[in-house]
């Protein structure tokens, strides 16, 4: 981390060279505020442009105690075919985390959704003993990843296997070959390969009215996993919030705080810890005016974080990117005015936004909890 003196001299050098001054460091960092309460704070980081951007890396080093590869551990990136593991991009992020004393989070061993399987896996011929072949492939995948990154302390083992419209389980080539037991098997394999890691089921159900079926489906899955003895420690709540449009997918519906609390109560009642794995706020339907747009984004996050951090079971908070310009939301349904979205704690100018302060305020107000050992 840069010392205050180094920051000052950088500022002076920047002015002398006619550049804008670097953003003033926000102290204490979000990671320090989180740690003081027994939480870990971090962000998703992708290779390519975000990773090559030194000013962005500086924000992450300053603010975060943890990173999670945004795409680099997904089958479609890592597995060009059934024999190869292309570890290069994930290795670069793992080295960055190690070099900066950060925890590495794992996303994800099985994004159980055909849309995010590589084509070869969707079309795979599992032969005459499909269940055995599919399990062998899954086992090889999970063992290789966990062995390569033993520093990963929490893994999204299964991601988004509930259909958000129906609440039912998704089918993939793997579940067709080995049945829906693919889910339990994934957790058992992960426990064996990463015995000290926290293992999560991760999904994007939210607190909007239109998420009711999704929430029900996730609860049914959590009950089933527990009943079947699958080693699941954590419910990963992605926390892709939307504000101004009710629900970010349908564009309608209101926040259902009571139902949301009931959902969380049921999950923690079953013994699950909680991780907020992918926080950002879609401002697609908010008015263009920047101060009021940033305020509404920050207020939505603060309300959500206050509620979630009131649960001592919540142990991790991760932003899905720390600056607006690299957010995946820039590539999704545009705002009607086509202006860039502002879903992240820092702006494209690398300056902290009200959302950064909202996260800090929520962490400051959070009760202390026992951290994961
Ligand atoms: O942010 C990710 C984006 O860069 C990818 O194109 C996309 C598909 O792999 O996934 C995005 O991240 C998703 C995450 O992996 C799972 N939850 C939803 C996230 C946003 O779509």
PDB file of C-alpha atoms in Angstrom, residues 150-334:
ATOM      1  CA  UNK A 150      -5.526 -24.458  -1.828  1.00  0.00           C
ATOM      2  CA  UNK A 151      -5.610 -20.853  -0.541  1.00  0.00           C
ATOM      3  CA  UNK A 152      -9.303 -20.529  -1.461  1.00  0.00           C
ATOM      4  CA  UNK A 153     -11.176 -20.235   1.844  1.00  0.00           C
ATOM      5  CA  UNK A 154     -14.698 -20.189   0.478  1.00  0.00           C
ATOM      6  CA  UNK A 155     -16.050 -21.756  -2.684  1.00  0.00           C
ATOM      7  CA  UNK A 156     -19.263 -21.249  -4.578  1.00  0.00           C
ATOM      8  CA  UNK A 157     -19.625 -24.962  -5.188  1.00  0.00           C
ATOM      9  CA  UNK A 158     -22.954 -24.844  -7.033  1.00  0.00           C
ATOM     10  CA  UNK A 159     -24.160 -21.631  -8.672  1.00  0.00           C
ATOM     11  CA  UNK A 160     -27.653 -20.695  -9.894  1.00  0.00           C
ATOM     12  CA  UNK A 161     -29.238 -24.090 -10.347  1.00  0.00           C
ATOM     13  CA  UNK A 162     -32.742 -22.792  -9.577  1.00  0.00           C
ATOM     14  CA  UNK A 163     -34.815 -21.514 -12.477  1.00  0.00           C
ATOM     15  CA  UNK A 164     -35.840 -18.025 -11.323  1.00  0.00           C
ATOM     16  CA  UNK A 165     -39.190 -18.149 -13.159  1.00  0.00           C
ATOM     17  CA  UNK A 166     -40.398 -21.527 -11.894  1.00  0.00           C
ATOM     18  CA  UNK A 167     -38.372 -22.235  -8.745  1.00  0.00           C
ATOM     19  CA  UNK A 168     -37.513 -25.641 -10.210  1.00  0.00           C
ATOM     20  CA  UNK A 169     -34.079 -27.216 -10.615  1.00  0.00           C
ATOM     21  CA  UNK A 170     -32.308 -26.703 -13.928  1.00  0.00           C
ATOM     22  CA  UNK A 171     -31.307 -29.666 -16.065  1.00  0.00           C
ATOM     23  CA  UNK A 172     -27.892 -29.924 -17.707  1.00  0.00           C
ATOM     24  CA  UNK A 173     -25.987 -32.633 -19.534  1.00  0.00           C
ATOM     25  CA  UNK A 174     -24.476 -33.598 -16.160  1.00  0.00           C
ATOM     26  CA  UNK A 175     -27.833 -33.897 -14.364  1.00  0.00           C
ATOM     27  CA  UNK A 176     -29.213 -35.866 -17.319  1.00  0.00           C
ATOM     28  CA  UNK A 177     -26.279 -38.255 -17.052  1.00  0.00           C
ATOM     29  CA  UNK A 178     -26.149 -38.672 -13.276  1.00  0.00           C
ATOM     30  CA  UNK A 179     -29.443 -37.283 -11.964  1.00  0.00           C
ATOM     31  CA  UNK A 180     -29.965 -34.283  -9.700  1.00  0.00           C
ATOM     32  CA  UNK A 181     -27.692 -35.974  -7.184  1.00  0.00           C
ATOM     33  CA  UNK A 182     -25.039 -34.090  -9.158  1.00  0.00           C
ATOM     34  CA  UNK A 183     -25.630 -31.291  -6.634  1.00  0.00           C
ATOM     35  CA  UNK A 184     -24.972 -33.351  -3.496  1.00  0.00           C
ATOM     36  CA  UNK A 185     -22.044 -35.069  -5.214  1.00  0.00           C
ATOM     37  CA  UNK A 186     -20.455 -31.707  -6.042  1.00  0.00           C
ATOM     38  CA  UNK A 187     -20.509 -30.680  -2.388  1.00  0.00           C
ATOM     39  CA  UNK A 188     -19.090 -34.019  -1.228  1.00  0.00           C
ATOM     40  CA  UNK A 189     -16.300 -33.797  -3.795  1.00  0.00           C
ATOM     41  CA  UNK A 190     -15.536 -30.211  -2.768  1.00  0.00           C
ATOM     42  CA  UNK A 191     -15.409 -31.116   0.925  1.00  0.00           C
ATOM     43  CA  UNK A 192     -12.988 -33.921   0.167  1.00  0.00           C
ATOM     44  CA  UNK A 193     -10.784 -31.757  -2.066  1.00  0.00           C
ATOM     45  CA  UNK A 194     -10.905 -28.593   0.080  1.00  0.00           C
ATOM     46  CA  UNK A 195     -11.586 -29.819   3.611  1.00  0.00           C
ATOM     47  CA  UNK A 196     -10.968 -26.424   5.239  1.00  0.00           C
ATOM     48  CA  UNK A 197     -12.943 -24.246   2.828  1.00  0.00           C
ATOM     49  CA  UNK A 198     -16.455 -22.937   3.458  1.00  0.00           C
ATOM     50  CA  UNK A 199     -18.767 -24.371   0.811  1.00  0.00           C
ATOM     51  CA  UNK A 200     -21.602 -22.254  -0.583  1.00  0.00           C
ATOM     52  CA  UNK A 201     -24.708 -22.595  -2.686  1.00  0.00           C
ATOM     53  CA  UNK A 202     -24.808 -19.253  -4.544  1.00  0.00           C
ATOM     54  CA  UNK A 203     -27.786 -17.620  -6.269  1.00  0.00           C
ATOM     55  CA  UNK A 204     -29.328 -14.262  -7.198  1.00  0.00           C
ATOM     56  CA  UNK A 205     -32.762 -14.427  -5.557  1.00  0.00           C
ATOM     57  CA  UNK A 206     -33.521 -11.000  -4.164  1.00  0.00           C
ATOM     58  CA  UNK A 207     -36.022  -9.101  -2.086  1.00  0.00           C
ATOM     59  CA  UNK A 208     -38.339  -8.018  -4.894  1.00  0.00           C
ATOM     60  CA  UNK A 209     -41.884  -9.372  -5.121  1.00  0.00           C
ATOM     61  CA  UNK A 210     -41.149 -11.069  -8.434  1.00  0.00           C
ATOM     62  CA  UNK A 211     -38.431 -13.163  -6.752  1.00  0.00           C
ATOM     63  CA  UNK A 212     -40.894 -15.127  -4.584  1.00  0.00           C
ATOM     64  CA  UNK A 213     -40.732 -18.340  -6.663  1.00  0.00           C
ATOM     65  CA  UNK A 214     -36.973 -18.100  -6.877  1.00  0.00           C
ATOM     66  CA  UNK A 215     -36.662 -17.745  -3.098  1.00  0.00           C
ATOM     67  CA  UNK A 216     -39.016 -20.710  -2.520  1.00  0.00           C
ATOM     68  CA  UNK A 217     -37.022 -22.863  -4.910  1.00  0.00           C
ATOM     69  CA  UNK A 218     -33.757 -21.982  -3.175  1.00  0.00           C
ATOM     70  CA  UNK A 219     -35.233 -22.806   0.238  1.00  0.00           C
ATOM     71  CA  UNK A 220     -36.468 -26.164  -1.022  1.00  0.00           C
ATOM     72  CA  UNK A 221     -33.002 -26.899  -2.360  1.00  0.00           C
ATOM     73  CA  UNK A 222     -31.337 -25.892   0.921  1.00  0.00           C
ATOM     74  CA  UNK A 223     -33.727 -28.174   2.829  1.00  0.00           C
ATOM     75  CA  UNK A 224     -33.016 -31.034   0.479  1.00  0.00           C
ATOM     76  CA  UNK A 225     -29.235 -30.607   0.665  1.00  0.00           C
ATOM     77  CA  UNK A 226     -29.422 -30.587   4.433  1.00  0.00           C
ATOM     78  CA  UNK A 227     -31.724 -33.608   4.595  1.00  0.00           C
ATOM     79  CA  UNK A 228     -29.385 -35.534   2.300  1.00  0.00           C
ATOM     80  CA  UNK A 229     -26.334 -34.671   4.379  1.00  0.00           C
ATOM     81  CA  UNK A 230     -24.554 -32.598   1.717  1.00  0.00           C
ATOM     82  CA  UNK A 231     -21.730 -30.570   3.298  1.00  0.00           C
ATOM     83  CA  UNK A 232     -23.019 -27.058   2.563  1.00  0.00           C
ATOM     84  CA  UNK A 233     -21.925 -24.310   4.967  1.00  0.00           C
ATOM     85  CA  UNK A 234     -23.108 -21.115   3.337  1.00  0.00           C
ATOM     86  CA  UNK A 235     -25.927 -19.562   1.341  1.00  0.00           C
ATOM     87  CA  UNK A 236     -24.317 -17.143  -1.119  1.00  0.00           C
ATOM     88  CA  UNK A 237     -26.645 -14.204  -1.693  1.00  0.00           C
ATOM     89  CA  UNK A 238     -25.393 -12.525  -4.822  1.00  0.00           C
ATOM     90  CA  UNK A 239     -26.996  -9.159  -3.992  1.00  0.00           C
ATOM     91  CA  UNK A 240     -27.435  -7.820  -7.515  1.00  0.00           C
ATOM     92  CA  UNK A 241     -29.830  -5.132  -6.394  1.00  0.00           C
ATOM     93  CA  UNK A 242     -31.933  -3.029  -8.693  1.00  0.00           C
ATOM     94  CA  UNK A 243     -33.400   0.301  -7.780  1.00  0.00           C
ATOM     95  CA  UNK A 244     -35.972   2.519  -9.419  1.00  0.00           C
ATOM     96  CA  UNK A 245     -37.442  -0.289 -11.470  1.00  0.00           C
ATOM     97  CA  UNK A 246     -38.660  -2.602  -8.717  1.00  0.00           C
ATOM     98  CA  UNK A 247     -37.141  -5.756 -10.075  1.00  0.00           C
ATOM     99  CA  UNK A 248     -34.107  -5.608 -12.332  1.00  0.00           C
ATOM    100  CA  UNK A 249     -35.225  -8.443 -14.581  1.00  0.00           C
ATOM    101  CA  UNK A 250     -38.918  -7.794 -15.065  1.00  0.00           C
ATOM    102  CA  UNK A 251     -38.934  -4.053 -14.443  1.00  0.00           C
ATOM    103  CA  UNK A 252     -41.825  -4.391 -12.034  1.00  0.00           C
ATOM    104  CA  UNK A 253     -42.575  -5.373  -8.473  1.00  0.00           C
ATOM    105  CA  UNK A 254     -41.752  -3.924  -5.094  1.00  0.00           C
ATOM    106  CA  UNK A 255     -39.279  -4.684  -2.331  1.00  0.00           C
ATOM    107  CA  UNK A 256     -40.621  -7.356   0.056  1.00  0.00           C
ATOM    108  CA  UNK A 257     -38.664  -6.799   3.209  1.00  0.00           C
ATOM    109  CA  UNK A 258     -40.789  -8.996   5.476  1.00  0.00           C
ATOM    110  CA  UNK A 259     -40.737 -11.944   3.072  1.00  0.00           C
ATOM    111  CA  UNK A 260     -37.018 -11.458   2.580  1.00  0.00           C
ATOM    112  CA  UNK A 261     -36.378 -11.617   6.328  1.00  0.00           C
ATOM    113  CA  UNK A 262     -38.471 -14.773   6.495  1.00  0.00           C
ATOM    114  CA  UNK A 263     -36.349 -16.273   3.726  1.00  0.00           C
ATOM    115  CA  UNK A 264     -33.107 -15.405   5.516  1.00  0.00           C
ATOM    116  CA  UNK A 265     -34.479 -16.599   8.852  1.00  0.00           C
ATOM    117  CA  UNK A 266     -35.290 -19.971   7.321  1.00  0.00           C
ATOM    118  CA  UNK A 267     -31.806 -20.289   5.815  1.00  0.00           C
ATOM    119  CA  UNK A 268     -29.986 -19.407   9.039  1.00  0.00           C
ATOM    120  CA  UNK A 269     -32.483 -21.547  10.972  1.00  0.00           C
ATOM    121  CA  UNK A 270     -31.212 -24.520   8.966  1.00  0.00           C
ATOM    122  CA  UNK A 271     -27.693 -23.671  10.119  1.00  0.00           C
ATOM    123  CA  UNK A 272     -26.367 -21.927   7.025  1.00  0.00           C
ATOM    124  CA  UNK A 273     -23.962 -19.000   7.218  1.00  0.00           C
ATOM    125  CA  UNK A 274     -24.412 -16.139   4.738  1.00  0.00           C
ATOM    126  CA  UNK A 275     -22.122 -14.510   2.240  1.00  0.00           C
ATOM    127  CA  UNK A 276     -23.007 -11.458   0.126  1.00  0.00           C
ATOM    128  CA  UNK A 277     -21.109 -12.521  -2.931  1.00  0.00           C
ATOM    129  CA  UNK A 278     -21.788 -10.120  -5.817  1.00  0.00           C
ATOM    130  CA  UNK A 279     -23.047  -6.739  -4.602  1.00  0.00           C
ATOM    131  CA  UNK A 280     -23.934  -4.076  -7.144  1.00  0.00           C
ATOM    132  CA  UNK A 281     -26.919  -1.831  -7.795  1.00  0.00           C
ATOM    133  CA  UNK A 282     -28.491  -1.535 -11.216  1.00  0.00           C
ATOM    134  CA  UNK A 283     -29.507   2.101 -11.766  1.00  0.00           C
ATOM    135  CA  UNK A 284     -31.074   1.411 -15.154  1.00  0.00           C
ATOM    136  CA  UNK A 285     -34.390   3.070 -14.321  1.00  0.00           C
ATOM    137  CA  UNK A 286     -33.181   5.981 -12.196  1.00  0.00           C
ATOM    138  CA  UNK A 287     -33.258   9.582 -13.446  1.00  0.00           C
ATOM    139  CA  UNK A 288     -30.075  10.782 -15.159  1.00  0.00           C
ATOM    140  CA  UNK A 289     -29.165  13.459 -12.621  1.00  0.00           C
ATOM    141  CA  UNK A 290     -25.954  12.199 -10.999  1.00  0.00           C
ATOM    142  CA  UNK A 291     -26.291  13.356  -7.380  1.00  0.00           C
ATOM    143  CA  UNK A 292     -29.794  11.961  -6.961  1.00  0.00           C
ATOM    144  CA  UNK A 293     -28.959   8.795  -8.940  1.00  0.00           C
ATOM    145  CA  UNK A 294     -25.882   8.091  -6.802  1.00  0.00           C
ATOM    146  CA  UNK A 295     -27.886   8.838  -3.659  1.00  0.00           C
ATOM    147  CA  UNK A 296     -30.650   6.376  -4.580  1.00  0.00           C
ATOM    148  CA  UNK A 297     -28.071   3.672  -5.354  1.00  0.00           C
ATOM    149  CA  UNK A 298     -26.311   4.277  -2.033  1.00  0.00           C
ATOM    150  CA  UNK A 299     -29.590   4.278  -0.074  1.00  0.00           C
ATOM    151  CA  UNK A 300     -30.697   0.970  -1.590  1.00  0.00           C
ATOM    152  CA  UNK A 301     -27.369  -0.639  -0.692  1.00  0.00           C
ATOM    153  CA  UNK A 302     -27.421   0.792   2.829  1.00  0.00           C
ATOM    154  CA  UNK A 303     -30.931  -0.549   3.502  1.00  0.00           C
ATOM    155  CA  UNK A 304     -29.949  -3.977   2.184  1.00  0.00           C
ATOM    156  CA  UNK A 305     -26.613  -4.113   4.006  1.00  0.00           C
ATOM    157  CA  UNK A 306     -28.100  -2.921   7.300  1.00  0.00           C
ATOM    158  CA  UNK A 307     -30.576  -5.768   7.137  1.00  0.00           C
ATOM    159  CA  UNK A 308     -28.062  -8.401   6.047  1.00  0.00           C
ATOM    160  CA  UNK A 309     -25.291  -7.371   8.435  1.00  0.00           C
ATOM    161  CA  UNK A 310     -27.741  -7.532  11.355  1.00  0.00           C
ATOM    162  CA  UNK A 311     -27.387 -11.310  10.924  1.00  0.00           C
ATOM    163  CA  UNK A 312     -24.200 -12.475  12.653  1.00  0.00           C
ATOM    164  CA  UNK A 313     -24.187 -15.352  10.159  1.00  0.00           C
ATOM    165  CA  UNK A 314     -23.133 -12.910   7.400  1.00  0.00           C
ATOM    166  CA  UNK A 315     -19.361 -13.303   7.116  1.00  0.00           C
ATOM    167  CA  UNK A 316     -18.369 -11.951   3.707  1.00  0.00           C
ATOM    168  CA  UNK A 317     -19.275  -8.942   1.563  1.00  0.00           C
ATOM    169  CA  UNK A 318     -18.023  -8.762  -2.012  1.00  0.00           C
ATOM    170  CA  UNK A 319     -18.676  -6.053  -4.555  1.00  0.00           C
ATOM    171  CA  UNK A 320     -19.107  -7.366  -8.086  1.00  0.00           C
ATOM    172  CA  UNK A 321     -16.437  -4.903  -9.254  1.00  0.00           C
ATOM    173  CA  UNK A 322     -15.239  -1.730  -7.537  1.00  0.00           C
ATOM    174  CA  UNK A 323     -15.533   0.762 -10.432  1.00  0.00           C
ATOM    175  CA  UNK A 324     -18.406   1.539 -12.770  1.00  0.00           C
ATOM    176  CA  UNK A 325     -16.552   1.295 -16.053  1.00  0.00           C
ATOM    177  CA  UNK A 326     -15.784  -2.436 -15.825  1.00  0.00           C
ATOM    178  CA  UNK A 327     -19.165  -3.521 -14.468  1.00  0.00           C
ATOM    179  CA  UNK A 328     -20.967  -6.321 -16.319  1.00  0.00           C
ATOM    180  CA  UNK A 329     -24.075  -4.119 -16.080  1.00  0.00           C
ATOM    181  CA  UNK A 330     -22.671  -1.779 -18.754  1.00  0.00           C
ATOM    182  CA  UNK A 331     -23.172  -4.656 -21.176  1.00  0.00           C
ATOM    183  CA  UNK A 332     -26.736  -5.541 -20.163  1.00  0.00           C
ATOM    184  CA  UNK A 333     -30.014  -3.798 -21.037  1.00  0.00           C
ATOM    185  CA  UNK A 334     -29.078  -0.127 -21.447  1.00  0.00           C
TER     186      UNK A 334
END
